[in-house]
XYZ file of C-alpha atoms in Angstrom:
320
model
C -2.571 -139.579 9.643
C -1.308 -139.396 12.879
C -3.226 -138.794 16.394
C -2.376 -135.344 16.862
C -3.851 -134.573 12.662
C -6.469 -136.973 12.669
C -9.231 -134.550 12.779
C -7.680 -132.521 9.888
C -9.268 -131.986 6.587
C -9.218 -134.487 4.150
C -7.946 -132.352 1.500
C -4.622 -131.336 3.772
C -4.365 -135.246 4.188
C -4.447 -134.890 -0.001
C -1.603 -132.257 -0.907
C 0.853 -132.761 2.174
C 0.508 -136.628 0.707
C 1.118 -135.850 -2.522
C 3.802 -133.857 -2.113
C 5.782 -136.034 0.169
C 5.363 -138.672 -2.228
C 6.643 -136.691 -5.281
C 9.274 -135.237 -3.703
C 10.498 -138.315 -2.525
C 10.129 -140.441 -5.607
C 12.074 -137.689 -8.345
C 15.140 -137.793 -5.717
C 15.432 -142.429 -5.545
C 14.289 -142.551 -9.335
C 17.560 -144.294 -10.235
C 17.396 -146.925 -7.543
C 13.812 -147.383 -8.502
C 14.934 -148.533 -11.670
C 18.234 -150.976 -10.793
C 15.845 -152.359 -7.941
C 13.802 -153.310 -10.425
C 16.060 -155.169 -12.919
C 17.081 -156.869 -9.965
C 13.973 -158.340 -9.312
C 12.956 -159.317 -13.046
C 13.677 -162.676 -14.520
C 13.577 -161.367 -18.124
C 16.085 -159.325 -17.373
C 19.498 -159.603 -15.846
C 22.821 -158.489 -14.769
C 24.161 -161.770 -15.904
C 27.767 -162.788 -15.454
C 28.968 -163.241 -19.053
C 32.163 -161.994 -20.315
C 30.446 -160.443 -23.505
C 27.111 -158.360 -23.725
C 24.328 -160.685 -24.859
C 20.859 -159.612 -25.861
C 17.702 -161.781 -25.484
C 14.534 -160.727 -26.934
C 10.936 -161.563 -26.554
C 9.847 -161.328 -30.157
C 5.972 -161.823 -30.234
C 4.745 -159.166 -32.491
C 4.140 -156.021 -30.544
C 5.350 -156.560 -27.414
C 8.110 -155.446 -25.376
C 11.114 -156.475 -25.391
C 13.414 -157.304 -22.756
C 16.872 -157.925 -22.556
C 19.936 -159.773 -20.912
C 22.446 -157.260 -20.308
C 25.896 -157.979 -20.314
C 27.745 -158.582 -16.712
C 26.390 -158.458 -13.259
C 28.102 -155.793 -11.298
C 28.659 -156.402 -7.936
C 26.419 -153.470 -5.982
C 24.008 -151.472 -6.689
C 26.141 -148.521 -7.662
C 28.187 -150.752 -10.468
C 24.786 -151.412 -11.208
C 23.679 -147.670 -11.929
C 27.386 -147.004 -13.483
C 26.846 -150.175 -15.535
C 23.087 -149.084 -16.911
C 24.417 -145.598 -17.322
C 27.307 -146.387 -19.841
C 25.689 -149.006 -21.816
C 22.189 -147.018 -21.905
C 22.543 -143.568 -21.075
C 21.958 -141.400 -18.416
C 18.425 -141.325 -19.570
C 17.803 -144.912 -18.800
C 18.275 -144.428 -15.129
C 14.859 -141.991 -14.916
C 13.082 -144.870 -17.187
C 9.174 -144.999 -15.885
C 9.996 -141.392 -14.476
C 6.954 -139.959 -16.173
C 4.102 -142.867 -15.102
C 6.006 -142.242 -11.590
C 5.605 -138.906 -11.115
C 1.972 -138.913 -12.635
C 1.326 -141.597 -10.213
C 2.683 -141.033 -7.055
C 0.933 -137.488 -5.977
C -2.677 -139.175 -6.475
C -0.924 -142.678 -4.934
C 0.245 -141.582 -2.106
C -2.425 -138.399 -1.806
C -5.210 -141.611 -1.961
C -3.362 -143.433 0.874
C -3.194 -140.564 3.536
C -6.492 -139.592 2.792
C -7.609 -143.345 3.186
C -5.583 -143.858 6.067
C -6.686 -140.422 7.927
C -10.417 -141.304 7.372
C -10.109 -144.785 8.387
C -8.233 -143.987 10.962
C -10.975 -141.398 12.605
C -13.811 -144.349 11.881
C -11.659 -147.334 13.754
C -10.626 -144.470 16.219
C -14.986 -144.591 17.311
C -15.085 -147.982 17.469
C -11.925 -149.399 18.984
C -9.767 -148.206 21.118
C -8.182 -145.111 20.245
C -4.811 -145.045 18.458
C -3.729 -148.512 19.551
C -2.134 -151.084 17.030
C -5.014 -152.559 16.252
C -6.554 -148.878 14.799
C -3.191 -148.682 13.039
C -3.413 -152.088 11.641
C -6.681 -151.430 10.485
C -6.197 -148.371 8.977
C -2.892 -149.077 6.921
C -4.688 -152.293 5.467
C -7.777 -150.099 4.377
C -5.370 -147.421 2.544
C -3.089 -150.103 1.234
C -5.669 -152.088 -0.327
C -7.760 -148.872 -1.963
C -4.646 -147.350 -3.209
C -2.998 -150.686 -4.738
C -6.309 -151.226 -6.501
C -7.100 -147.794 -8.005
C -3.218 -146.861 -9.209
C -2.005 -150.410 -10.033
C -1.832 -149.699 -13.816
C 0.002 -146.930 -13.183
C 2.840 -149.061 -11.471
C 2.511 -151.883 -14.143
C 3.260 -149.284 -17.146
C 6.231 -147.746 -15.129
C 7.325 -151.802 -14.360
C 7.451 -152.419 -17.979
C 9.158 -149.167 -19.129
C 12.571 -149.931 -16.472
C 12.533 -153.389 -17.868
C 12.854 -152.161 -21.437
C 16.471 -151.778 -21.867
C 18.463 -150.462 -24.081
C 18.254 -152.767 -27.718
C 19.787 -153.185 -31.148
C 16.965 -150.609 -32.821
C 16.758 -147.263 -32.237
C 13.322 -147.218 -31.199
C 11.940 -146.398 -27.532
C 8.738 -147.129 -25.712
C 7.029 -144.052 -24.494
C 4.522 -144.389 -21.353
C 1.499 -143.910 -24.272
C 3.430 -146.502 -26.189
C 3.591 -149.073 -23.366
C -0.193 -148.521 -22.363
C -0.925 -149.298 -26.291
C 0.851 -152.264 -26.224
C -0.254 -153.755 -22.760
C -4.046 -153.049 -23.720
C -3.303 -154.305 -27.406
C -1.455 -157.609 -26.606
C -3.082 -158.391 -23.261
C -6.269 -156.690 -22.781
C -7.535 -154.412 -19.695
C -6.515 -157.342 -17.783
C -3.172 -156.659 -18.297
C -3.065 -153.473 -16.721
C -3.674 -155.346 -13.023
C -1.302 -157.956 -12.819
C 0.680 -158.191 -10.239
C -2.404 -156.553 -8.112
C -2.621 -159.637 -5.873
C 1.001 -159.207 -4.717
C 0.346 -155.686 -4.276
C -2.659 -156.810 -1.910
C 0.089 -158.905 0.091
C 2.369 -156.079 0.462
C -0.285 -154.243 2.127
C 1.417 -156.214 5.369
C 4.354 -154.581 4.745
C 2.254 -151.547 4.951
C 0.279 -152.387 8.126
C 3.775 -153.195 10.152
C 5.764 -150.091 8.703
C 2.431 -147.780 10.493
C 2.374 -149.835 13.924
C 5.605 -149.797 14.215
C 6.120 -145.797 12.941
C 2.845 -144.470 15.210
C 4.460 -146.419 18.371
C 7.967 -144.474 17.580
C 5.713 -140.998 17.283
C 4.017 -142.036 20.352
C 7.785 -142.618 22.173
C 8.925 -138.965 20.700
C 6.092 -137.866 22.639
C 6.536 -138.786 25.767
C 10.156 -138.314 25.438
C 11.556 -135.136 27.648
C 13.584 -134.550 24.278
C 10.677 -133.511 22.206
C 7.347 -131.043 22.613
C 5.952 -132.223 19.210
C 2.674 -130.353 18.370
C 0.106 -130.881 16.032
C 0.684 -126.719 15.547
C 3.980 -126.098 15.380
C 7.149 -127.718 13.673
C 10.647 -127.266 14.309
C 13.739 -128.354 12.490
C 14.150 -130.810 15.398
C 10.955 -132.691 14.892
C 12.096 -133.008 11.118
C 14.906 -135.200 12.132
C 12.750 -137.068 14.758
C 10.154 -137.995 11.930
C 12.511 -138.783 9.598
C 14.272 -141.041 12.047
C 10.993 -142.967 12.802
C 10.429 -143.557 9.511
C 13.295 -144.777 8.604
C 13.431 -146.644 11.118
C 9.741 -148.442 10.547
C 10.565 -148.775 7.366
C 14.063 -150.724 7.386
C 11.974 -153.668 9.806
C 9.038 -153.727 7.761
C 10.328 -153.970 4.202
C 12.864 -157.037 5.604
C 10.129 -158.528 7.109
C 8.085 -158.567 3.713
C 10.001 -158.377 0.668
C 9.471 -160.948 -0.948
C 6.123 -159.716 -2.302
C 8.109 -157.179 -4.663
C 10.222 -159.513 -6.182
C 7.026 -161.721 -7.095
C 5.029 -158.440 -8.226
C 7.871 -157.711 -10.522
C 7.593 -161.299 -11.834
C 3.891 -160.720 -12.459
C 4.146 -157.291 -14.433
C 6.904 -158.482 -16.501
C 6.386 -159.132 -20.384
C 7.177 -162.807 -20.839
C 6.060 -163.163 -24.255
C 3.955 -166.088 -25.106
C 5.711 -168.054 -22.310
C 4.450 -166.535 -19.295
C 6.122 -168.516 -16.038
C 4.272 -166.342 -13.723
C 0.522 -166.353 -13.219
C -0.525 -165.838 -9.674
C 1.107 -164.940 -6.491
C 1.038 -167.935 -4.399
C 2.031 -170.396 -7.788
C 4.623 -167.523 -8.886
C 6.334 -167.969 -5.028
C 6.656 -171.224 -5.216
C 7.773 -171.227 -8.761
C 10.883 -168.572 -7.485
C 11.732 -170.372 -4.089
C 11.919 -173.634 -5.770
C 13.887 -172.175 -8.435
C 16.014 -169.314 -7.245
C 15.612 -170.053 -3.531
C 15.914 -167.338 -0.832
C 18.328 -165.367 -3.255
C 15.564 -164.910 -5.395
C 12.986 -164.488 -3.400
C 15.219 -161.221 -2.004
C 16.725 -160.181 -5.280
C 17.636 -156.506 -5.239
C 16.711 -155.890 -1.413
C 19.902 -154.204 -0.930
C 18.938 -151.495 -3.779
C 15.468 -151.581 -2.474
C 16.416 -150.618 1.138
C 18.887 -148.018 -0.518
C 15.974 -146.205 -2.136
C 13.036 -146.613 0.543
C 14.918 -145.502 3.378
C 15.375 -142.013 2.510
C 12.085 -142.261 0.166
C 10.345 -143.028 3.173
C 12.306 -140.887 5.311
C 11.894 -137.320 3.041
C 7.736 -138.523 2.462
C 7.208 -138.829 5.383
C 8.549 -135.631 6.791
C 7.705 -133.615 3.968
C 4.177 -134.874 5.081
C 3.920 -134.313 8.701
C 5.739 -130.704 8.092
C 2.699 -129.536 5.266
C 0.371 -130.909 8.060
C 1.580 -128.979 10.663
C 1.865 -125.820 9.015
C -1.309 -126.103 7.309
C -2.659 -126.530 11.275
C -4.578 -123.431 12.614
Protein backbone atom coordinates (compact mmCIF):
# COMPACT_ATOMS: atom_id res chain seq x y z
CA UNK A 1 0.00 0.00 0.00
CA UNK A 2 2.47 2.33 0.78
CA UNK A 3 5.99 3.10 -1.06
CA UNK A 4 8.16 1.41 1.24
CA UNK A 5 5.49 -2.22 0.86
CA UNK A 6 4.63 -1.77 -2.56
CA UNK A 7 6.61 -4.59 -3.84
CA UNK A 8 5.14 -6.94 -1.16
CA UNK A 9 3.08 -9.94 -1.88
CA UNK A 10 -0.30 -9.64 -2.70
CA UNK A 11 -1.46 -12.05 -0.24
CA UNK A 12 0.32 -9.92 2.84
CA UNK A 13 -1.60 -6.91 1.17
CA UNK A 14 -4.75 -9.63 1.80
CA UNK A 15 -4.53 -10.65 5.64
CA UNK A 16 -2.80 -7.41 7.16
CA UNK A 17 -6.09 -5.80 5.22
CA UNK A 18 -8.36 -7.93 6.53
CA UNK A 19 -7.41 -7.83 9.76
CA UNK A 20 -7.18 -4.14 10.17
CA UNK A 21 -10.52 -3.93 8.87
CA UNK A 22 -12.09 -6.47 11.31
CA UNK A 23 -10.49 -5.35 14.09
CA UNK A 24 -11.51 -2.03 13.56
CA UNK A 25 -15.12 -2.55 12.63
CA UNK A 26 -16.13 -5.13 15.97
CA UNK A 27 -14.65 -2.15 18.26
CA UNK A 28 -17.19 1.23 16.31
CA UNK A 29 -20.09 -1.41 15.74
CA UNK A 30 -22.41 0.72 17.89
CA UNK A 31 -21.70 4.00 16.16
CA UNK A 32 -22.06 2.13 12.94
CA UNK A 33 -25.46 1.58 13.78
CA UNK A 34 -26.76 5.23 15.40
CA UNK A 35 -24.80 6.75 12.30
CA UNK A 36 -26.95 5.03 10.38
CA UNK A 37 -30.43 5.86 11.80
CA UNK A 38 -29.20 9.19 11.51
CA UNK A 39 -28.93 9.16 8.02
CA UNK A 40 -32.29 7.20 7.15
CA UNK A 41 -35.50 8.94 6.38
CA UNK A 42 -37.64 5.91 7.37
CA UNK A 43 -36.36 6.10 10.43
CA UNK A 44 -35.93 8.71 13.08
CA UNK A 45 -35.05 10.08 16.37
CA UNK A 46 -38.07 12.25 16.14
CA UNK A 47 -38.96 14.83 18.75
CA UNK A 48 -42.33 13.59 20.04
CA UNK A 49 -43.24 13.45 23.58
CA UNK A 50 -44.61 9.77 23.22
CA UNK A 51 -42.98 6.73 21.32
CA UNK A 52 -44.69 6.39 17.94
CA UNK A 53 -44.24 3.51 15.54
CA UNK A 54 -44.57 3.78 11.72
CA UNK A 55 -44.55 0.79 9.64
CA UNK A 56 -44.04 -0.04 6.05
CA UNK A 57 -46.60 -2.78 5.67
CA UNK A 58 -46.21 -4.24 2.07
CA UNK A 59 -46.30 -7.91 2.54
CA UNK A 60 -42.84 -9.18 3.24
CA UNK A 61 -40.86 -6.45 3.64
CA UNK A 62 -39.11 -4.78 6.32
CA UNK A 63 -40.26 -2.73 8.46
CA UNK A 64 -39.04 0.40 9.74
CA UNK A 65 -39.88 2.49 12.44
CA UNK A 66 -40.18 6.08 14.03
CA UNK A 67 -38.74 5.86 17.33
CA UNK A 68 -39.80 7.90 20.00
CA UNK A 69 -37.59 11.24 20.87
CA UNK A 70 -34.49 12.55 19.30
CA UNK A 71 -31.73 12.65 21.80
CA UNK A 72 -29.48 15.27 21.57
CA UNK A 73 -25.83 13.41 20.75
CA UNK A 74 -24.82 10.56 19.68
CA UNK A 75 -24.33 8.95 23.05
CA UNK A 76 -28.23 9.76 24.15
CA UNK A 77 -28.56 8.24 20.96
CA UNK A 78 -26.82 4.79 21.85
CA UNK A 79 -28.39 5.10 25.60
CA UNK A 80 -31.73 5.82 23.90
CA UNK A 81 -31.51 2.58 21.31
CA UNK A 82 -30.13 0.58 24.16
CA UNK A 83 -33.14 0.96 26.63
CA UNK A 84 -35.90 0.85 24.24
CA UNK A 85 -34.19 -2.12 22.13
CA UNK A 86 -31.65 -3.82 23.96
CA UNK A 87 -28.17 -4.01 24.13
CA UNK A 88 -28.40 -6.32 21.23
CA UNK A 89 -29.69 -3.72 18.90
CA UNK A 90 -26.55 -1.71 19.07
CA UNK A 91 -24.37 -4.77 17.21
CA UNK A 92 -27.48 -4.94 14.59
CA UNK A 93 -25.78 -5.86 10.96
CA UNK A 94 -22.76 -7.12 13.19
CA UNK A 95 -22.75 -10.44 11.43
CA UNK A 96 -23.00 -9.14 7.44
CA UNK A 97 -20.18 -6.66 8.94
CA UNK A 98 -17.84 -8.83 10.10
CA UNK A 99 -18.38 -11.35 7.12
CA UNK A 100 -17.83 -8.41 4.99
CA UNK A 101 -15.23 -6.35 6.03
CA UNK A 102 -12.03 -8.91 6.04
CA UNK A 103 -12.71 -9.68 2.16
CA UNK A 104 -13.78 -5.63 1.84
CA UNK A 105 -11.10 -4.20 3.01
CA UNK A 106 -8.56 -7.39 2.15
CA UNK A 107 -9.98 -6.55 -1.78
CA UNK A 108 -9.08 -2.84 -1.39
CA UNK A 109 -5.35 -3.16 -0.23
CA UNK A 110 -4.78 -5.74 -2.55
CA UNK A 111 -6.37 -3.47 -5.35
CA UNK A 112 -4.73 -0.54 -4.19
CA UNK A 113 -1.09 -2.28 -3.77
CA UNK A 114 -1.33 -3.69 -7.37
CA UNK A 115 -2.54 -0.60 -8.87
CA UNK A 116 -0.37 1.20 -7.19
CA UNK A 117 2.93 -0.84 -8.57
CA UNK A 118 1.21 -0.53 -12.34
CA UNK A 119 0.63 3.55 -12.11
CA UNK A 120 4.03 3.50 -10.17
CA UNK A 121 5.66 2.25 -14.18
CA UNK A 122 3.89 4.60 -15.88
CA UNK A 123 3.72 7.86 -13.98
CA UNK A 124 5.70 9.27 -11.81
CA UNK A 125 6.45 7.38 -8.86
CA UNK A 126 4.42 7.82 -5.66
CA UNK A 127 3.14 11.29 -6.48
CA UNK A 128 -0.64 12.28 -5.98
CA UNK A 129 -1.56 11.53 -9.09
CA UNK A 130 -0.36 7.50 -8.52
CA UNK A 131 -2.29 7.86 -5.26
CA UNK A 132 -5.30 9.26 -6.88
CA UNK A 133 -5.25 6.67 -9.28
CA UNK A 134 -4.82 3.94 -7.22
CA UNK A 135 -7.49 4.71 -4.41
CA UNK A 136 -10.14 5.24 -7.30
CA UNK A 137 -9.20 1.72 -8.83
CA UNK A 138 -9.61 -0.07 -5.23
CA UNK A 139 -12.60 2.01 -4.34
CA UNK A 140 -14.50 1.29 -7.32
CA UNK A 141 -13.60 -2.78 -7.42
CA UNK A 142 -14.33 -3.14 -3.83
CA UNK A 143 -17.75 -1.02 -3.77
CA UNK A 144 -18.85 -3.17 -6.69
CA UNK A 145 -17.98 -6.73 -5.57
CA UNK A 146 -19.14 -6.31 -1.59
CA UNK A 147 -22.04 -3.84 -2.10
CA UNK A 148 -24.71 -6.44 -1.13
CA UNK A 149 -22.98 -7.12 1.70
CA UNK A 150 -23.34 -3.40 2.95
CA UNK A 151 -27.02 -3.19 1.68
CA UNK A 152 -28.11 -6.36 3.94
CA UNK A 153 -26.17 -4.89 7.00
CA UNK A 154 -28.05 -1.20 5.94
CA UNK A 155 -31.33 -2.83 6.22
CA UNK A 156 -30.74 -4.93 9.39
CA UNK A 157 -29.67 -1.33 11.67
CA UNK A 158 -32.74 0.19 10.19
CA UNK A 159 -34.98 -2.57 11.50
CA UNK A 160 -35.78 -1.45 14.89
CA UNK A 161 -37.19 -2.73 17.54
CA UNK A 162 -41.38 -3.38 16.73
CA UNK A 163 -44.66 -4.40 18.31
CA UNK A 164 -44.02 -8.39 17.28
CA UNK A 165 -41.62 -10.41 18.60
CA UNK A 166 -40.12 -11.38 15.49
CA UNK A 167 -36.45 -10.43 14.20
CA UNK A 168 -34.80 -10.32 10.83
CA UNK A 169 -31.76 -12.47 10.63
CA UNK A 170 -28.96 -11.55 7.88
CA UNK A 171 -30.47 -14.93 5.84
CA UNK A 172 -33.84 -13.42 6.55
CA UNK A 173 -33.05 -9.96 5.12
CA UNK A 174 -31.22 -11.46 1.95
CA UNK A 175 -34.68 -13.55 1.45
CA UNK A 176 -36.63 -10.70 1.59
CA UNK A 177 -34.48 -8.17 -0.52
CA UNK A 178 -34.15 -10.92 -3.37
CA UNK A 179 -37.96 -11.87 -2.85
CA UNK A 180 -39.53 -8.34 -2.89
CA UNK A 181 -36.98 -6.60 -5.11
CA UNK A 182 -35.03 -8.91 -7.15
CA UNK A 183 -31.03 -9.23 -7.57
CA UNK A 184 -31.34 -5.67 -8.31
CA UNK A 185 -31.99 -4.93 -5.00
CA UNK A 186 -28.94 -6.12 -3.61
CA UNK A 187 -26.92 -2.98 -5.50
CA UNK A 188 -28.67 -0.02 -4.68
CA UNK A 189 -27.10 2.53 -3.39
CA UNK A 190 -23.89 1.26 -5.58
CA UNK A 191 -23.79 4.56 -7.51
CA UNK A 192 -23.29 6.57 -4.30
CA UNK A 193 -20.83 4.14 -3.27
CA UNK A 194 -19.00 4.93 -6.72
CA UNK A 195 -19.09 8.75 -5.56
CA UNK A 196 -17.62 8.07 -2.29
CA UNK A 197 -14.75 6.60 -3.95
CA UNK A 198 -13.57 10.59 -3.81
CA UNK A 199 -13.70 10.44 -0.40
CA UNK A 200 -11.43 7.56 -0.83
CA UNK A 201 -8.98 9.08 -3.35
CA UNK A 202 -8.47 12.38 -0.94
CA UNK A 203 -8.25 10.34 2.44
CA UNK A 204 -4.88 8.31 0.39
CA UNK A 205 -3.27 11.67 -1.06
CA UNK A 206 -3.62 13.27 1.74
CA UNK A 207 -2.49 10.05 4.23
CA UNK A 208 0.70 8.99 1.71
CA UNK A 209 1.84 12.88 1.80
CA UNK A 210 1.64 12.68 5.88
CA UNK A 211 3.79 9.14 5.59
CA UNK A 212 5.99 10.86 3.22
CA UNK A 213 6.42 14.01 6.01
CA UNK A 214 7.08 11.19 8.91
CA UNK A 215 9.79 10.30 6.71
CA UNK A 216 11.70 12.94 6.26
CA UNK A 217 11.03 14.06 9.69
CA UNK A 218 14.34 13.82 12.12
CA UNK A 219 11.58 12.38 14.60
CA UNK A 220 11.05 9.16 12.82
CA UNK A 221 13.39 6.22 11.02
CA UNK A 222 10.25 4.42 9.68
CA UNK A 223 11.24 1.18 7.81
CA UNK A 224 9.55 -0.98 5.62
CA UNK A 225 11.40 -3.82 8.15
CA UNK A 226 11.00 -2.85 11.34
CA UNK A 227 8.12 -1.31 13.56
CA UNK A 228 8.23 0.33 16.74
CA UNK A 229 5.57 1.40 19.16
CA UNK A 230 6.45 4.94 17.99
CA UNK A 231 5.58 4.48 14.38
CA UNK A 232 2.15 3.02 15.71
CA UNK A 233 1.20 6.36 17.00
CA UNK A 234 2.66 8.18 13.90
CA UNK A 235 0.35 5.99 11.56
CA UNK A 236 -2.41 6.24 13.54
CA UNK A 237 -2.05 9.98 13.70
CA UNK A 238 -1.91 10.25 9.84
CA UNK A 239 -4.78 8.48 9.49
CA UNK A 240 -6.74 10.07 11.53
CA UNK A 241 -5.80 12.86 10.45
CA UNK A 242 -6.58 12.08 6.45
CA UNK A 243 -9.48 10.83 7.42
CA UNK A 244 -11.22 13.74 9.55
CA UNK A 245 -10.55 16.20 6.03
CA UNK A 246 -11.67 13.73 3.71
CA UNK A 247 -14.91 12.41 5.17
CA UNK A 248 -15.99 16.44 5.76
CA UNK A 249 -15.11 17.10 2.48
CA UNK A 250 -17.48 14.23 1.11
CA UNK A 251 -20.18 13.19 3.26
CA UNK A 252 -22.83 13.76 1.79
CA UNK A 253 -22.60 10.63 -0.37
CA UNK A 254 -23.44 8.43 2.85
CA UNK A 255 -26.37 10.08 3.79
CA UNK A 256 -27.75 9.61 0.08
CA UNK A 257 -26.44 5.83 0.03
CA UNK A 258 -28.40 5.28 3.14
CA UNK A 259 -31.43 6.82 1.38
CA UNK A 260 -30.91 4.40 -1.50
CA UNK A 261 -30.61 1.04 0.59
CA UNK A 262 -33.46 1.89 2.70
CA UNK A 263 -36.85 -0.15 2.44
CA UNK A 264 -39.44 2.43 1.46
CA UNK A 265 -42.18 0.18 0.75
CA UNK A 266 -44.12 0.72 -2.36
CA UNK A 267 -43.31 4.47 -2.11
CA UNK A 268 -39.80 4.62 -2.88
CA UNK A 269 -38.61 8.61 -2.77
CA UNK A 270 -35.17 7.65 -3.65
CA UNK A 271 -34.07 6.26 -7.00
CA UNK A 272 -30.74 7.49 -8.12
CA UNK A 273 -27.98 9.47 -6.68
CA UNK A 274 -27.97 12.69 -8.42
CA UNK A 275 -32.27 12.83 -8.28
CA UNK A 276 -32.02 11.42 -4.52
CA UNK A 277 -29.49 14.73 -3.73
CA UNK A 278 -31.54 16.97 -4.96
CA UNK A 279 -34.60 15.42 -3.53
CA UNK A 280 -32.66 15.76 0.27
CA UNK A 281 -31.10 19.34 -0.27
CA UNK A 282 -34.33 20.66 -1.43
CA UNK A 283 -36.02 19.01 1.31
CA UNK A 284 -33.84 18.72 4.37
CA UNK A 285 -31.20 21.20 3.19
CA UNK A 286 -27.55 21.06 4.39
CA UNK A 287 -28.84 19.41 7.74
CA UNK A 288 -29.78 16.61 5.81
CA UNK A 289 -27.46 16.32 3.51
CA UNK A 290 -24.91 15.92 6.82
CA UNK A 291 -27.24 13.99 9.04
CA UNK A 292 -25.30 11.94 11.56
CA UNK A 293 -21.71 13.32 10.55
CA UNK A 294 -20.96 13.90 14.07
CA UNK A 295 -21.54 9.98 14.87
CA UNK A 296 -19.89 9.23 11.64
CA UNK A 297 -16.62 11.10 12.46
CA UNK A 298 -16.95 9.49 16.05
CA UNK A 299 -16.68 6.01 14.57
CA UNK A 300 -14.21 6.52 11.47
CA UNK A 301 -11.65 8.26 13.27
CA UNK A 302 -10.47 5.60 15.43
CA UNK A 303 -11.88 2.92 12.74
CA UNK A 304 -9.57 4.40 10.47
CA UNK A 305 -7.01 5.08 12.92
CA UNK A 306 -6.74 1.16 14.53
CA UNK A 307 -7.11 -0.24 10.41
CA UNK A 308 -4.83 1.43 9.43
CA UNK A 309 -2.14 0.68 11.93
CA UNK A 310 -3.12 -2.70 12.50
CA UNK A 311 -2.27 -2.80 8.69
CA UNK A 312 1.00 -1.19 8.27
CA UNK A 313 2.21 -3.17 11.63
CA UNK A 314 1.17 -6.97 9.89
CA UNK A 315 3.07 -5.47 6.86
CA UNK A 316 6.03 -4.72 8.49
CA UNK A 317 6.43 -7.69 10.44
CA UNK A 318 5.50 -9.92 7.75
CA UNK A 319 8.70 -7.93 5.86
CA UNK A 320 11.88 -10.12 5.48
Amino acid sequence: MTAAVSGSGTLQHLIAGGIGGTVAAAATSPLEVVKTRLQSSVIAFQPTATPVLVTNCNAGALQASTVAMRPGNTFQCMRHIFQTEGPRSLFKGLTPTLMGVAPARAIYFAAYSKAKQKFNSVLKADSPLVHLCSAACAGVTQATITNPIWMVRTRLQLDAARMEKFKFSAVQCVKDIYTTEGVRGFYRGLSASYAGVSETALYFIIYEHLKSEMRKSSYSDISQHSFQVKDLFMFMGAAACSKLTATALAYPHEVIRTRLRQNEGVHRRYHTFFQSLLRVWQEEGVRGLYGGLGTHLIRVIPNSAIMFATYEMIVRLWSP
